[in-house]
PDB file of C-alpha atoms in Angstrom:
ATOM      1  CA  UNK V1151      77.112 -26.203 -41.591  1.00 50.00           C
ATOM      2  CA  UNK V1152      74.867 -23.311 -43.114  1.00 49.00           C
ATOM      3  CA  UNK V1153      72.538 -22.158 -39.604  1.00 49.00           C
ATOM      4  CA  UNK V1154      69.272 -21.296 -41.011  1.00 50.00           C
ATOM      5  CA  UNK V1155      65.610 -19.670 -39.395  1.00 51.00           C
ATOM      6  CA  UNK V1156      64.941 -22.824 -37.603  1.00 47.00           C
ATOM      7  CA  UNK V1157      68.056 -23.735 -35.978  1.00 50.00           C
ATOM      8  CA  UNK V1158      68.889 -23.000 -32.232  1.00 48.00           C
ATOM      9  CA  UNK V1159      72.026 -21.573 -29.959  1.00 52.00           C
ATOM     10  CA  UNK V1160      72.469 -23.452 -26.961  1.00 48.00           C
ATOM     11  CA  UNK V1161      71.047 -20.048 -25.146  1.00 47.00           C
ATOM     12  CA  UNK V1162      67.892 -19.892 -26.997  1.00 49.00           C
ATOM     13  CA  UNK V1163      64.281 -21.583 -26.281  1.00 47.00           C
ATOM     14  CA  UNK V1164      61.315 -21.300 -29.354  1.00 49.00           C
ATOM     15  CA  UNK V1165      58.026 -20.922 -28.010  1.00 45.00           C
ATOM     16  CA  UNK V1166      55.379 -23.301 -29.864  1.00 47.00           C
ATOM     17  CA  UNK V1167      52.717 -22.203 -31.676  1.00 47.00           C
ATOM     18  CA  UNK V1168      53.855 -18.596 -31.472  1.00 48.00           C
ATOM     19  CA  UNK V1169      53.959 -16.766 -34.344  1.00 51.00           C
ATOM     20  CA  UNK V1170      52.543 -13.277 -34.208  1.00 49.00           C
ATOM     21  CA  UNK V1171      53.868 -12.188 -37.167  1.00 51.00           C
ATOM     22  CA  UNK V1172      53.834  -8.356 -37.725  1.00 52.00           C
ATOM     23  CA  UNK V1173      50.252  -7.672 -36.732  1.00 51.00           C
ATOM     24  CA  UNK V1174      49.267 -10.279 -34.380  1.00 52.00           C
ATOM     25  CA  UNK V1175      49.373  -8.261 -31.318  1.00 56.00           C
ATOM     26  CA  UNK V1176      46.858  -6.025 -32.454  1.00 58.00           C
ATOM     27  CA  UNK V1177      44.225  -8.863 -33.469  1.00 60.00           C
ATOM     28  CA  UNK V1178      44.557 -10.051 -29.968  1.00 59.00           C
ATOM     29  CA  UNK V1179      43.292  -6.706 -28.560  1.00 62.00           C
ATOM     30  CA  UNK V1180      41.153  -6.886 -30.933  1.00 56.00           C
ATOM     31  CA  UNK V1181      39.322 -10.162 -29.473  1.00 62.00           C
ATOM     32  CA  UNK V1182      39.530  -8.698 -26.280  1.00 58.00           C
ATOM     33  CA  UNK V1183      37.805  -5.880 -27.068  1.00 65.00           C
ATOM     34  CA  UNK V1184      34.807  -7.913 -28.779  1.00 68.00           C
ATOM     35  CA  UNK V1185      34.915 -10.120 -26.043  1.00 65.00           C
ATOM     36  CA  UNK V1186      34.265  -7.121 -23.492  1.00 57.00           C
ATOM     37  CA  UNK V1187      31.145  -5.818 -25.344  1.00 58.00           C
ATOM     38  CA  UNK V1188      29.781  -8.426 -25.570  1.00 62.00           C
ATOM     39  CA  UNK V1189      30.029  -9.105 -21.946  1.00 59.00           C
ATOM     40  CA  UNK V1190      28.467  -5.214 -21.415  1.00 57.00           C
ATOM     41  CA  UNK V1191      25.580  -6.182 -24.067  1.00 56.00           C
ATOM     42  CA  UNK V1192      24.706  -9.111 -22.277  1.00 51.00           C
ATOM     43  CA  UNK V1193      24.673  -6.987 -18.848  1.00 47.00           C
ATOM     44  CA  UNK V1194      22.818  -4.296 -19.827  1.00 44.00           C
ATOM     45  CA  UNK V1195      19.920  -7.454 -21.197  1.00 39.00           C
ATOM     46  CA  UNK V1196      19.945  -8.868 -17.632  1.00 36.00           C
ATOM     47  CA  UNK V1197      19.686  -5.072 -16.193  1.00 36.00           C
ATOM     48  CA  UNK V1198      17.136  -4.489 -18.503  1.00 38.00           C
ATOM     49  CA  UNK V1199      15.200  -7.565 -17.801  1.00 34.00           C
ATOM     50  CA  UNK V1200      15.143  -7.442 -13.986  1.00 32.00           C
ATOM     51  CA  UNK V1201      14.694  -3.362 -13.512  1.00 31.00           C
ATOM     52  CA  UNK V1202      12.379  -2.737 -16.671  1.00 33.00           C
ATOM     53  CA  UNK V1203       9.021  -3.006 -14.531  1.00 35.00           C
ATOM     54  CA  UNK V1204      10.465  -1.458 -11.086  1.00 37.00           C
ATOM     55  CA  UNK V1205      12.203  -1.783  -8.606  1.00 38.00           C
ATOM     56  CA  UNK V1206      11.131  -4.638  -6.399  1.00 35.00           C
ATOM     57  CA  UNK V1207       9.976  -2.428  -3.569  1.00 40.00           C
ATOM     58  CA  UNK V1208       7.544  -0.685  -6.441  1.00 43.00           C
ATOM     59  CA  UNK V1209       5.615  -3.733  -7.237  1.00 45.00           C
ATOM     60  CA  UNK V1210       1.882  -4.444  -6.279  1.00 48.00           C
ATOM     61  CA  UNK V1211       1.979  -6.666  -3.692  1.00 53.00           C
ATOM     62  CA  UNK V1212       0.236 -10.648  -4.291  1.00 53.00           C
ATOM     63  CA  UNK V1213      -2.259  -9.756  -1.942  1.00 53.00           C
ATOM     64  CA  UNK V1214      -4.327 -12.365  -3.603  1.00 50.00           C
ATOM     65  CA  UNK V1215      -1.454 -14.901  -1.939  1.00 52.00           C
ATOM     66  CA  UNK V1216      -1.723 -13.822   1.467  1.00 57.00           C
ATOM     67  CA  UNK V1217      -4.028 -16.119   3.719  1.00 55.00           C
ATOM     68  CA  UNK V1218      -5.203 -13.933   6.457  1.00 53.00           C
ATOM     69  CA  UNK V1219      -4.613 -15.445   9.929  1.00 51.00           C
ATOM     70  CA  UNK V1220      -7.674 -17.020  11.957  1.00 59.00           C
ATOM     71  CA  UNK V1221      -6.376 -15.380  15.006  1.00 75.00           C
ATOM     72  CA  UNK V1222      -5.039 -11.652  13.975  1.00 92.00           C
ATOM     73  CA  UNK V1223      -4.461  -9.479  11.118  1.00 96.00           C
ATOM     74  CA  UNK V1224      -1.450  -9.600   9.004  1.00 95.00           C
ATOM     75  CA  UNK V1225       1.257  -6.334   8.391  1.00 95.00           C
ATOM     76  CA  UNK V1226       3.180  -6.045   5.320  1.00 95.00           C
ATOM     77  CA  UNK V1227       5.678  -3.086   4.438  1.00 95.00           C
ATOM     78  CA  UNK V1228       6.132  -1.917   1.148  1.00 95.00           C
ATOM     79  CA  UNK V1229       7.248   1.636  -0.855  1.00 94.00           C
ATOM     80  CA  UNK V1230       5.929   3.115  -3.123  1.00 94.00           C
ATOM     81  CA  UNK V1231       7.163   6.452  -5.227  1.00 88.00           C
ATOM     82  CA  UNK V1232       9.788   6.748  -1.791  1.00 91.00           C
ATOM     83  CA  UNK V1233       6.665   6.870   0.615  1.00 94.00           C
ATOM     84  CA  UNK V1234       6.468   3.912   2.974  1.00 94.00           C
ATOM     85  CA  UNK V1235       2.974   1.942   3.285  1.00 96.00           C
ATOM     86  CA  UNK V1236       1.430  -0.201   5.818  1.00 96.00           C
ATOM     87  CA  UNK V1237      -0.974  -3.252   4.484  1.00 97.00           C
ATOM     88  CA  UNK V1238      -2.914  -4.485   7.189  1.00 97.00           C
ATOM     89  CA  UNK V1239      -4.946  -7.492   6.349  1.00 96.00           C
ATOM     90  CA  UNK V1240      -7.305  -8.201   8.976  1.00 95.00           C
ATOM     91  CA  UNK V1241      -9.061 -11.337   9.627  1.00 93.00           C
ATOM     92  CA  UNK V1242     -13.016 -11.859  11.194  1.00 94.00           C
ATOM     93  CA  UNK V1243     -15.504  -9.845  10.239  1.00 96.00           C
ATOM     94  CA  UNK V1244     -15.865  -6.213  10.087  1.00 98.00           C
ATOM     95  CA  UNK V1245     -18.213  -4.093  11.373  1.00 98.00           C
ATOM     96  CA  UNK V1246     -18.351  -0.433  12.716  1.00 98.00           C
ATOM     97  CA  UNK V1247     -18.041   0.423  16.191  1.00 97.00           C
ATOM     98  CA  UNK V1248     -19.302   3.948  17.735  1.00 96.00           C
ATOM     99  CA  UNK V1249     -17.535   4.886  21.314  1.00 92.00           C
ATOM    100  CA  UNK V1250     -14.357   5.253  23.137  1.00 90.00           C
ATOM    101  CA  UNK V1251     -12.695   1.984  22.004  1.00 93.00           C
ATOM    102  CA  UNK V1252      -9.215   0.751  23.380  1.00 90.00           C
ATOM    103  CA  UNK V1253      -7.602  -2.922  22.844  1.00 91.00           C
ATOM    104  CA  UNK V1254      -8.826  -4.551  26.102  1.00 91.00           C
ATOM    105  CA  UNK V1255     -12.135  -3.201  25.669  1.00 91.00           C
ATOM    106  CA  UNK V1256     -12.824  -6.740  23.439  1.00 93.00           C
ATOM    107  CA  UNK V1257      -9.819  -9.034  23.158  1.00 92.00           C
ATOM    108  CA  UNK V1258     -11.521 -10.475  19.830  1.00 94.00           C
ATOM    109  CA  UNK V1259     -11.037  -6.748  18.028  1.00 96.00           C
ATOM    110  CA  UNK V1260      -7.932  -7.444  15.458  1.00 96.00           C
ATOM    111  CA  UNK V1261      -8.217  -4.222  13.879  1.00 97.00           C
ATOM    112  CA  UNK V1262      -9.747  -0.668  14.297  1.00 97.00           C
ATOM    113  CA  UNK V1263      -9.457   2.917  12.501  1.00 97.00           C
ATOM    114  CA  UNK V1264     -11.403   5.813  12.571  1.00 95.00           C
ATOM    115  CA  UNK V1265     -13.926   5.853  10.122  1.00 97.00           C
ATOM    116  CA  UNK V1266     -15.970   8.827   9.420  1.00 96.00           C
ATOM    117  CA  UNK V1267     -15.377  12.669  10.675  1.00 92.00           C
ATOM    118  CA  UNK V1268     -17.374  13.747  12.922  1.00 86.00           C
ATOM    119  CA  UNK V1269     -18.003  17.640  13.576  1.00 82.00           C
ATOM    120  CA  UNK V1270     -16.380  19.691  15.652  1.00 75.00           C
ATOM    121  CA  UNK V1271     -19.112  22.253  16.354  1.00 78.00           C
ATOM    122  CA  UNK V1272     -21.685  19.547  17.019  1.00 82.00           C
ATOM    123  CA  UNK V1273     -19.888  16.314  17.308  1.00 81.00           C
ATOM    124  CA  UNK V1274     -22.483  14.808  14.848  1.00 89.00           C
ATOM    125  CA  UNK V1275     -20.901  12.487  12.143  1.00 93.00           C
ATOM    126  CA  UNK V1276     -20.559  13.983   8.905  1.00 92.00           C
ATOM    127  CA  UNK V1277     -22.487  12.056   6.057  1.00 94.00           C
ATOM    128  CA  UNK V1278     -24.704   9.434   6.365  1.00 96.00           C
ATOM    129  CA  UNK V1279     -23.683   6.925   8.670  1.00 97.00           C
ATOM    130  CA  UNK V1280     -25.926   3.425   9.752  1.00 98.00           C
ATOM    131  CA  UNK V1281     -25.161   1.006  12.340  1.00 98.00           C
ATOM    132  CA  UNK V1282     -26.442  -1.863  12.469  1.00 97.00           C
ATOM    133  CA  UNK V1283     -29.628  -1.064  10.344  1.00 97.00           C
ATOM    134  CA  UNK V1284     -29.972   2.050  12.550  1.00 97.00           C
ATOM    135  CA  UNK V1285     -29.406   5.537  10.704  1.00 96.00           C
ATOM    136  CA  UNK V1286     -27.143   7.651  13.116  1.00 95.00           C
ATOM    137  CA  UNK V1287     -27.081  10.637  10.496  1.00 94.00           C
ATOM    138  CA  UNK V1288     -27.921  11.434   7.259  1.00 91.00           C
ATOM    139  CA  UNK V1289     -26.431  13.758   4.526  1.00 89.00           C
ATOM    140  CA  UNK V1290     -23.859  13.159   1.774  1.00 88.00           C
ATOM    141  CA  UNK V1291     -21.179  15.525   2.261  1.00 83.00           C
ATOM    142  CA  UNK V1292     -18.577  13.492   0.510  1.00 93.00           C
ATOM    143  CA  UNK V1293     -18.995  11.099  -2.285  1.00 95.00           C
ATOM    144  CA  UNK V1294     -17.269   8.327  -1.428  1.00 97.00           C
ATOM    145  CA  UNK V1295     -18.862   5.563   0.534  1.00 98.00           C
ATOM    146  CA  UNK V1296     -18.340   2.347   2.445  1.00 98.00           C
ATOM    147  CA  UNK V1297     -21.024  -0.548   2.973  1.00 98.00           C
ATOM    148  CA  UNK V1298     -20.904  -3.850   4.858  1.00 98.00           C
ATOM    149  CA  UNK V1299     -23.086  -6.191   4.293  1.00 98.00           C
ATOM    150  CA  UNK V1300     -23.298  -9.320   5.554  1.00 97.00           C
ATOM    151  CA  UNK V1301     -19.640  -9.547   6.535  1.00 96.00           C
ATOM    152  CA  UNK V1302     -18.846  -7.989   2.810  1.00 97.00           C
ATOM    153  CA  UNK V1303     -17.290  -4.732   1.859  1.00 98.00           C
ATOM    154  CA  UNK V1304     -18.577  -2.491  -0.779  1.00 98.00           C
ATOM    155  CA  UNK V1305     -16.404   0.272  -2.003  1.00 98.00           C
ATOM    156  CA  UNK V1306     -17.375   3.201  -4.294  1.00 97.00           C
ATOM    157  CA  UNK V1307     -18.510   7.018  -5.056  1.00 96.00           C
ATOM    158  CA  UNK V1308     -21.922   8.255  -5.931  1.00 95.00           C
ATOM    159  CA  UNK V1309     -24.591  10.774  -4.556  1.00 94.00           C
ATOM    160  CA  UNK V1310     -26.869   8.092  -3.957  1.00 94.00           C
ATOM    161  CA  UNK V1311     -26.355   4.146  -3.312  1.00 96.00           C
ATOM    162  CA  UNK V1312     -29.055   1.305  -3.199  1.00 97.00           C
ATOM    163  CA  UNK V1313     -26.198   0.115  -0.806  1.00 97.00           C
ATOM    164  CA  UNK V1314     -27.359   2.900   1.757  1.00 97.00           C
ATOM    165  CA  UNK V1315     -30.964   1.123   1.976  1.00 97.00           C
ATOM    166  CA  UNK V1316     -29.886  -1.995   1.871  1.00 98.00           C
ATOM    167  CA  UNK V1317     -27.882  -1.840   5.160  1.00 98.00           C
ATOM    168  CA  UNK V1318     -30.893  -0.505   6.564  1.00 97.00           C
ATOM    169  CA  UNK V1319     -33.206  -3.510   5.608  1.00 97.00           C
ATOM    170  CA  UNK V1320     -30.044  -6.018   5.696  1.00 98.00           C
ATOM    171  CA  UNK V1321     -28.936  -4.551   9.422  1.00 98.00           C
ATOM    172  CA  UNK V1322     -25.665  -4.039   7.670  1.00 98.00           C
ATOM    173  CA  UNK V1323     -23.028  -0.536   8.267  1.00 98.00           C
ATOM    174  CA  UNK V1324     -22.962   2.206   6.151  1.00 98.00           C
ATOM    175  CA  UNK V1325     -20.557   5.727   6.311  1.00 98.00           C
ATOM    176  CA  UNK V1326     -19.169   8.384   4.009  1.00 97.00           C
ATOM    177  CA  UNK V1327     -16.118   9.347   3.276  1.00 96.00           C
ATOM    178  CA  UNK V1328     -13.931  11.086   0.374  1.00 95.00           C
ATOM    179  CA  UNK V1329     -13.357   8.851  -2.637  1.00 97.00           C
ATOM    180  CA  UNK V1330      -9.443   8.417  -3.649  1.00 97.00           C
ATOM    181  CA  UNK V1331      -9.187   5.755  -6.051  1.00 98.00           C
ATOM    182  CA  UNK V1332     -12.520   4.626  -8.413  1.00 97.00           C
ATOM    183  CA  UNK V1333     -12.520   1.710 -11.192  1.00 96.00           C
ATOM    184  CA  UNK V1334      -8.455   1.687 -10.677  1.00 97.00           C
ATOM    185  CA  UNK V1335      -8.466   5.757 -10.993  1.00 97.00           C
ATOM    186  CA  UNK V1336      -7.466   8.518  -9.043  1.00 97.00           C
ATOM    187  CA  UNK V1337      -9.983  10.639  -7.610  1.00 96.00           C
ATOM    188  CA  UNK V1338      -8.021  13.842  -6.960  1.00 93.00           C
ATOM    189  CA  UNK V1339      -9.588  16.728  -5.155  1.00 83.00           C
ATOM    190  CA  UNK V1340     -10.555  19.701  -6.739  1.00 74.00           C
ATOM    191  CA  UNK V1341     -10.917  22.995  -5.450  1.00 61.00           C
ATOM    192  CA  UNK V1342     -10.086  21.917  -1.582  1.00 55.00           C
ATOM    193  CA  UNK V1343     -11.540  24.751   0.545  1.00 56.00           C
ATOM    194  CA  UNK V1344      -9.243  24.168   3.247  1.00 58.00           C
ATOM    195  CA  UNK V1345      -5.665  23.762   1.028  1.00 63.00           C
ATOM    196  CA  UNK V1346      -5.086  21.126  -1.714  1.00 61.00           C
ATOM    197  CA  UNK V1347      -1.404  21.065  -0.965  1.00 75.00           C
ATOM    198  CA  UNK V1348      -1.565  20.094   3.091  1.00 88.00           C
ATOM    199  CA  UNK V1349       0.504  17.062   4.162  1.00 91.00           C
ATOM    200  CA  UNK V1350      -0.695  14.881   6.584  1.00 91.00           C
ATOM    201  CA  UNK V1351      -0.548  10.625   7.267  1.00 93.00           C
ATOM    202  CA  UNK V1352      -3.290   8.604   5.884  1.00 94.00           C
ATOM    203  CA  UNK V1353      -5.646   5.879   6.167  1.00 95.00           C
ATOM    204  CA  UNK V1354      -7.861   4.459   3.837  1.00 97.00           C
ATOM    205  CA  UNK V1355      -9.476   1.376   3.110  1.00 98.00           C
ATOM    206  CA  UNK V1356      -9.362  -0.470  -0.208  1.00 98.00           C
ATOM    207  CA  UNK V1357      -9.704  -3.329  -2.564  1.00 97.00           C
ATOM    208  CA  UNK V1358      -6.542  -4.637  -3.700  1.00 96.00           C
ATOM    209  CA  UNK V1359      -6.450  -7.913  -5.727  1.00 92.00           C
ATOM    210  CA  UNK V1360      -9.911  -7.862  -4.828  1.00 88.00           C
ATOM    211  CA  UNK V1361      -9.432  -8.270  -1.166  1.00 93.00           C
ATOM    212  CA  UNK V1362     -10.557  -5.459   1.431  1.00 96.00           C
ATOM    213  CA  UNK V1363      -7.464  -3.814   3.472  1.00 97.00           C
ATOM    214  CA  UNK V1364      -6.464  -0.943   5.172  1.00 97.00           C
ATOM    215  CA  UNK V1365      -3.705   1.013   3.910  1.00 97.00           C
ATOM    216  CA  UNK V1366      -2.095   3.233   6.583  1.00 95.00           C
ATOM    217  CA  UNK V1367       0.726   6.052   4.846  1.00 93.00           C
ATOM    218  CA  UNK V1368       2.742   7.683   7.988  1.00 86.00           C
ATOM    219  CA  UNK V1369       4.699   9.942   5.534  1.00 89.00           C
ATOM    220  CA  UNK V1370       2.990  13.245   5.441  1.00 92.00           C
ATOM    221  CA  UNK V1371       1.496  13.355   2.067  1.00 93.00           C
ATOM    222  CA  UNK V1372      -1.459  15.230   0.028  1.00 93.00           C
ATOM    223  CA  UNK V1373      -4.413  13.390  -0.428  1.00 93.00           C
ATOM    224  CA  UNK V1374      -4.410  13.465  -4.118  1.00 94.00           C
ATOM    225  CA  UNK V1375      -0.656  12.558  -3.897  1.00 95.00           C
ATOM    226  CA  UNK V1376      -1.964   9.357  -1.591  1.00 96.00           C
ATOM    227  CA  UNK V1377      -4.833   8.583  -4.372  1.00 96.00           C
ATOM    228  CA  UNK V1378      -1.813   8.545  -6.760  1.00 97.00           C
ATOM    229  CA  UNK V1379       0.188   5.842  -4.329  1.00 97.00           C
ATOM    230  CA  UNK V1380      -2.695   3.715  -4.336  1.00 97.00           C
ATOM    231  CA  UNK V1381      -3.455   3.140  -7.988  1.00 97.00           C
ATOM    232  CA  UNK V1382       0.156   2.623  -8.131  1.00 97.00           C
ATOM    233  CA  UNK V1383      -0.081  -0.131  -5.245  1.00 96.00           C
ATOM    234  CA  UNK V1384      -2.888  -1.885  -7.582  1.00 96.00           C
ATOM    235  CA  UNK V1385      -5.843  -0.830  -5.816  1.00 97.00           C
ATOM    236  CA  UNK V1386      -9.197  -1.268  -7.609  1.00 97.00           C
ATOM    237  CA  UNK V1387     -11.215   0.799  -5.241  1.00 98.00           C
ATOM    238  CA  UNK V1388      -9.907   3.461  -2.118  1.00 98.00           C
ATOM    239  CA  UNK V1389     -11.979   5.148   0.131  1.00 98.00           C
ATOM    240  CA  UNK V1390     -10.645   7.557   2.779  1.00 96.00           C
ATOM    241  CA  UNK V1391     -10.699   6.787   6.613  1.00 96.00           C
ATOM    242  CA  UNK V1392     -10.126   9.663   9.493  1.00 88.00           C
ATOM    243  CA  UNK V1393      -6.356  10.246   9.334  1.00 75.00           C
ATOM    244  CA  UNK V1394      -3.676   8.509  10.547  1.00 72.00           C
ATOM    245  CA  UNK V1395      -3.006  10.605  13.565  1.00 75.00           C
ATOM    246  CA  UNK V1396      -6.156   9.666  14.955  1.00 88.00           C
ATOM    247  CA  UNK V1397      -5.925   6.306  17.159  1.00 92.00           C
ATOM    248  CA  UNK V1398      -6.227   3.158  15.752  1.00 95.00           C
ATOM    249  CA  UNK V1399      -4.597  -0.654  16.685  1.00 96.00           C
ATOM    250  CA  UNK V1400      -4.001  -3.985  15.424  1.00 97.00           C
ATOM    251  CA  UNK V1401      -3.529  -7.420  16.695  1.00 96.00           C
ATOM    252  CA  UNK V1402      -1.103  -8.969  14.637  1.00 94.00           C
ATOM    253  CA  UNK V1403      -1.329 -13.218  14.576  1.00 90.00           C
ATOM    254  CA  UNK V1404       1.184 -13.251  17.656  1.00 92.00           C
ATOM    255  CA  UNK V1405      -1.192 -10.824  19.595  1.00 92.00           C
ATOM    256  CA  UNK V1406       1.186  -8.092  19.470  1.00 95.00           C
ATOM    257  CA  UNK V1407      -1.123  -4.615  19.288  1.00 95.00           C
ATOM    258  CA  UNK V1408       0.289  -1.780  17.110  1.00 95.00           C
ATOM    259  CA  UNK V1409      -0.776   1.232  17.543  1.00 92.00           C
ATOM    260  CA  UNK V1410      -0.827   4.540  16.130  1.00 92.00           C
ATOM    261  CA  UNK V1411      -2.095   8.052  16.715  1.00 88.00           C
ATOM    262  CA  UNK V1412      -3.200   9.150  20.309  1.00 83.00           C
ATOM    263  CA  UNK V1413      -4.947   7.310  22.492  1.00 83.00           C
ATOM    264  CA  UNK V1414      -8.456   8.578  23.439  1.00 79.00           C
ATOM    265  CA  UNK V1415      -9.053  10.440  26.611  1.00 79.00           C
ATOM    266  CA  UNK V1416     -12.377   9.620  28.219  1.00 79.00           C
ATOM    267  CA  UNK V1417     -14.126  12.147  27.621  1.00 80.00           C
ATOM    268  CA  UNK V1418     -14.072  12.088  23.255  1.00 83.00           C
ATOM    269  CA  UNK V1419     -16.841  12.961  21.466  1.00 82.00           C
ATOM    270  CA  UNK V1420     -19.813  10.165  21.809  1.00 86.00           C
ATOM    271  CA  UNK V1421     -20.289   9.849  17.993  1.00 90.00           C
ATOM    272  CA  UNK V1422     -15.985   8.972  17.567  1.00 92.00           C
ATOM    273  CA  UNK V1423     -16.546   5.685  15.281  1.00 95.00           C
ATOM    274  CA  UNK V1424     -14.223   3.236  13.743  1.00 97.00           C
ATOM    275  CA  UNK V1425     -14.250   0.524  11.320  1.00 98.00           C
ATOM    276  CA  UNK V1426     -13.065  -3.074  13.036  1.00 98.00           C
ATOM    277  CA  UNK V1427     -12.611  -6.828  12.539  1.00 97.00           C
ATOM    278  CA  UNK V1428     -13.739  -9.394  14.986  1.00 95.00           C
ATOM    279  CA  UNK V1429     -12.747 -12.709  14.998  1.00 88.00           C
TER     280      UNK V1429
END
């Protein structure tokens, strides 16, 4: 019999379904080919999608979301640009203090920075400063200001503030400082007398989501570099405190004290002041 295409040896097996013909191996790398970029188009949408707005560690925090505690003041981390932050997030009610301060001075103190400067020549506080409806010094040396009244925080920068006579009449706190972030804007520092490019930590209080809360910045930076960080962070308003090598402390919720900066010999300047919660 005539043995034709189809027919078998004894030694032979036929594959079925296989028939790649003279160019079928190079439609299958074909396929693969499409099938792999593809798979890189629909990685680089997913990379795209999660990275477009920042990394995670660059994004304003939901301080909005964050219920302080009733008995301490809450610490978040974050970074920003590569320079680390501190959020403190006190609880109580804030006030100034004037004096050598320390944690077991008053057990019920969750918080406390340095506020204004104070002079070295004369040890009188720099700018006008009111406690508790009393004026302790007057003068606006720096714009930037910070009022409480009534348990509320008032943030801004101007020569002059009703806010200044209303803490007076209202028994409220009142102190100057240097402005850093205004109406979710920078205020950088021209013409620095001393030099615009020093590095040093930072404090400064703020109004983020509309909340008020310390930022503390332990990385040495410039102080228009800082103002820069905190429009970044989402801050609405930023006022300067005393720097962040000066003493300060908080209680967190488990009434573990943080500190920073030295701690004050006894015999500091009278008029050393800070800004603190109570609960």
């Amino acid at each position: 019999m005539k043995k034709t295409d189809f027919d078998l040896e004894d030694n032979e097996i036929r594959i079925v379904g296989e028939n790649p013909g003279p160019h079928g191996n190079s439609r299958k790398w074909v396929y693969v080919l499409i099938a792999v970029v593809a798979a890189a188009l629909a990685g680089i949408v997913v990379f795209n999608k999660v990275y477009s707005s920042g990394t995670p560690e660059e994004q304003s925090l939901p301080v909005s979301e964050i219920l302080p505690g009733n008995e301490g003041c809450i610490i978040r981390d974050t970074v920003i640009s590569d320079i680390a932050l501190k959020l403190f997030i006190p609880s109580g009610t804030p006030s100034l203090y004037v004096g050598r301060l320390l944690p077991e001075y008053d057990t019920n103190i969750v918080f406390a920075a340095e506020a204004a400067y104070y002079r070295k020549d004369n040890n009188q506080i720099s700018g006008a400063f009111i406690l508790e409806g009393e004026q302790l010094a007057r003068g606006c040396s720096m714009l930037g200001y910070c009022a409480i009244i009534h348990g509320e925080i008032y943030l801004g920068q101007a020569k002059s503030t009703s806010l200044f006579e209303e803490a007076v009449e209202e028994e409220g706190y009142f102190f100057r400082q240097k402005p850093l972030v205004d109406s979710c804007r920078a205020v950088h520092e021209q013409n620095n007398r001393r030099n615009p490019s020093i590095k040093v930590p930072r404090n400064a209080i703020v109004k983020l989501d509309n909340r008020s809360v310390v930022v503390g910045c332990e990385t040495p930076v410039t102080r228009n570099d800082f103002a820069d960080v905190l429009v970044r962070l989402g801050c609405q308003q930023a006022v300067s405190l005393s720097g962040r090598d000066n003493f300060g402390f908080a209680r967190d919720t488990a009434d573990n004290i943080h500190y920073w900066g030295q701690i004050p010999e006894k015999n500091v300047p009278e008029n050393i002041n800070y800004i603190i919660w109570k609960k």
